[in-house]
XYZ file of N, CA and C in Angstrom:
168
model
N 1.112 -0.924 -0.096
C -0.054 0.161 0.127
C 0.995 1.139 0.072
N 0.251 2.311 -0.584
C 0.485 3.642 -0.026
C 0.282 4.485 0.253
N 1.209 5.756 0.882
C 0.402 6.579 1.847
C -0.539 7.521 0.661
N -1.218 7.822 1.178
C -2.817 8.534 0.129
C -2.125 9.919 0.488
N -1.585 10.625 1.620
C -0.979 12.086 1.028
C -0.411 11.969 0.429
N 1.456 10.935 0.718
C 2.748 11.578 -0.595
C 3.347 10.306 -1.375
N 2.338 9.272 -1.487
C 2.536 8.374 -2.853
C 3.683 7.149 -1.749
N 4.682 7.329 -0.397
C 5.277 6.705 -0.102
C 4.986 5.277 0.612
N 6.252 4.480 0.257
C 5.314 2.996 0.683
C 5.037 3.152 3.118
N 3.644 2.364 2.353
C 2.782 1.818 4.029
C 3.977 0.958 4.775
N 3.866 1.196 6.200
C 4.832 -0.428 6.656
C 3.346 -0.362 8.090
N 3.046 -1.480 8.646
C 2.091 -1.761 9.374
C 3.132 -1.744 10.405
N 2.322 -1.312 11.480
C 3.333 -0.983 12.962
C 2.070 -1.144 13.933
N 2.497 -2.417 14.913
C 1.746 -2.245 15.996
C 2.091 -0.775 16.603
N 0.716 -0.559 17.209
C 0.774 1.355 18.117
C 0.015 0.480 19.246
N 0.943 1.063 20.287
C 0.525 1.273 21.243
C 0.145 -0.191 21.920
N 1.062 -1.375 21.691
C 0.238 -2.616 22.177
C -1.109 -3.303 21.744
N -1.835 -2.006 20.999
C -2.854 -2.384 21.299
C -3.559 -3.076 19.746
N -3.213 -2.113 18.384
C -3.705 -2.501 17.239
C -2.421 -1.884 16.435
N -3.171 -2.886 15.098
C -2.134 -2.470 13.595
C -2.071 -1.511 12.975
N -1.608 -0.505 12.970
C -1.836 1.164 12.136
C -0.912 1.063 10.791
N -1.009 1.996 10.466
C -0.441 1.770 7.926
C 0.252 3.041 8.457
N 2.053 3.089 8.775
C 2.743 4.100 8.876
C 3.163 4.262 7.392
N 3.227 5.786 7.634
C 3.818 6.330 5.737
C 5.551 6.097 6.190
N 5.992 5.636 5.177
C 7.832 5.554 5.443
C 8.811 6.361 5.442
N 8.137 7.999 4.954
C 8.663 8.339 4.841
C 8.965 9.582 5.773
N 10.298 9.972 5.947
C 10.607 10.999 7.409
C 10.032 12.108 6.864
N 9.731 12.430 6.005
C 8.724 14.068 5.818
C 7.341 13.918 6.162
N 7.105 13.135 5.909
C 5.483 12.643 6.137
C 4.854 12.044 7.314
N 5.129 11.162 7.294
C 5.400 9.729 8.518
C 3.776 9.660 9.210
N 2.970 9.861 8.150
C 2.040 9.874 8.469
C 1.316 8.800 8.881
N 0.238 8.586 10.046
C 0.060 7.328 10.524
C -1.857 7.416 10.427
N -1.821 5.927 9.560
C -3.647 5.679 9.136
C -4.346 4.387 10.146
N -5.290 5.037 10.269
C -6.273 3.713 11.396
C -7.656 2.714 9.702
N -7.370 1.590 10.119
C -8.969 1.340 9.523
C -9.947 1.600 10.409
N -10.697 1.221 9.818
C -12.083 1.318 10.414
C -12.063 0.697 11.550
N -12.654 1.122 13.030
C -13.060 1.330 13.945
C -11.722 1.285 14.848
N -10.266 1.134 13.764
C -8.896 0.849 14.638
C -8.504 2.498 15.928
N -9.320 3.313 15.538
C -9.293 4.214 16.570
C -9.861 4.466 17.782
N -11.221 4.197 17.535
C -11.912 3.687 18.688
C -10.952 2.515 19.758
N -11.017 1.097 18.828
C -9.851 0.275 19.934
C -8.980 1.203 20.537
N -8.251 2.011 19.990
C -7.220 2.497 20.675
C -7.165 3.639 21.799
N -8.315 4.093 21.910
C -9.032 5.268 22.394
C -9.490 4.103 23.972
N -10.217 3.404 23.302
C -10.660 2.562 24.544
C -9.632 2.093 25.177
N -8.794 0.932 24.751
C -7.903 0.707 25.359
C -6.905 1.800 25.893
N -6.664 3.071 25.647
C -5.546 4.117 26.509
C -7.114 5.005 27.408
N -8.220 4.602 27.682
C -9.235 5.565 28.588
C -8.330 6.296 29.984
N -7.918 4.841 30.122
C -7.430 5.870 31.355
C -6.772 6.426 31.593
N -4.936 6.426 30.712
C -4.599 7.564 30.566
C -4.647 8.919 29.458
N -5.792 8.300 28.571
C -6.519 9.741 28.070
C -7.225 10.881 29.265
N -7.854 9.351 30.349
C -8.655 10.276 31.825
C -7.708 10.991 32.225
N -6.417 10.397 32.953
C -5.835 11.455 33.610
C -4.847 12.550 33.313
N -4.701 12.630 32.122
C -4.652 13.122 31.298
C -4.621 14.762 30.965
N -6.133 14.408 30.333
C -7.113 15.582 30.358
C -8.162 15.492 31.164
N -8.329 14.937 32.452
C -9.507 15.322 33.624
C -10.794 14.826 33.513
N -11.023 14.130 32.105
C -12.260 13.799 32.090
C -13.008 12.639 32.289
C-alpha cells in the first residue's frame, strides 16, 4: 500500500501494543493511518491514560 498523502510505501506497525496501524515510511510525511474501528479500539484501551491527562 502507498501513503494517500505523499505516495511513499506504508509499513504496518503495532501501535501502543493495541492495534496495527499503517505508517508512512517517508521521514518528511510520517503519517499514521487507521483502518475502520482501530482508532476507537485504541481510545478505549487507553481511556484511563487519556482521562488522567485531560481530566475527564
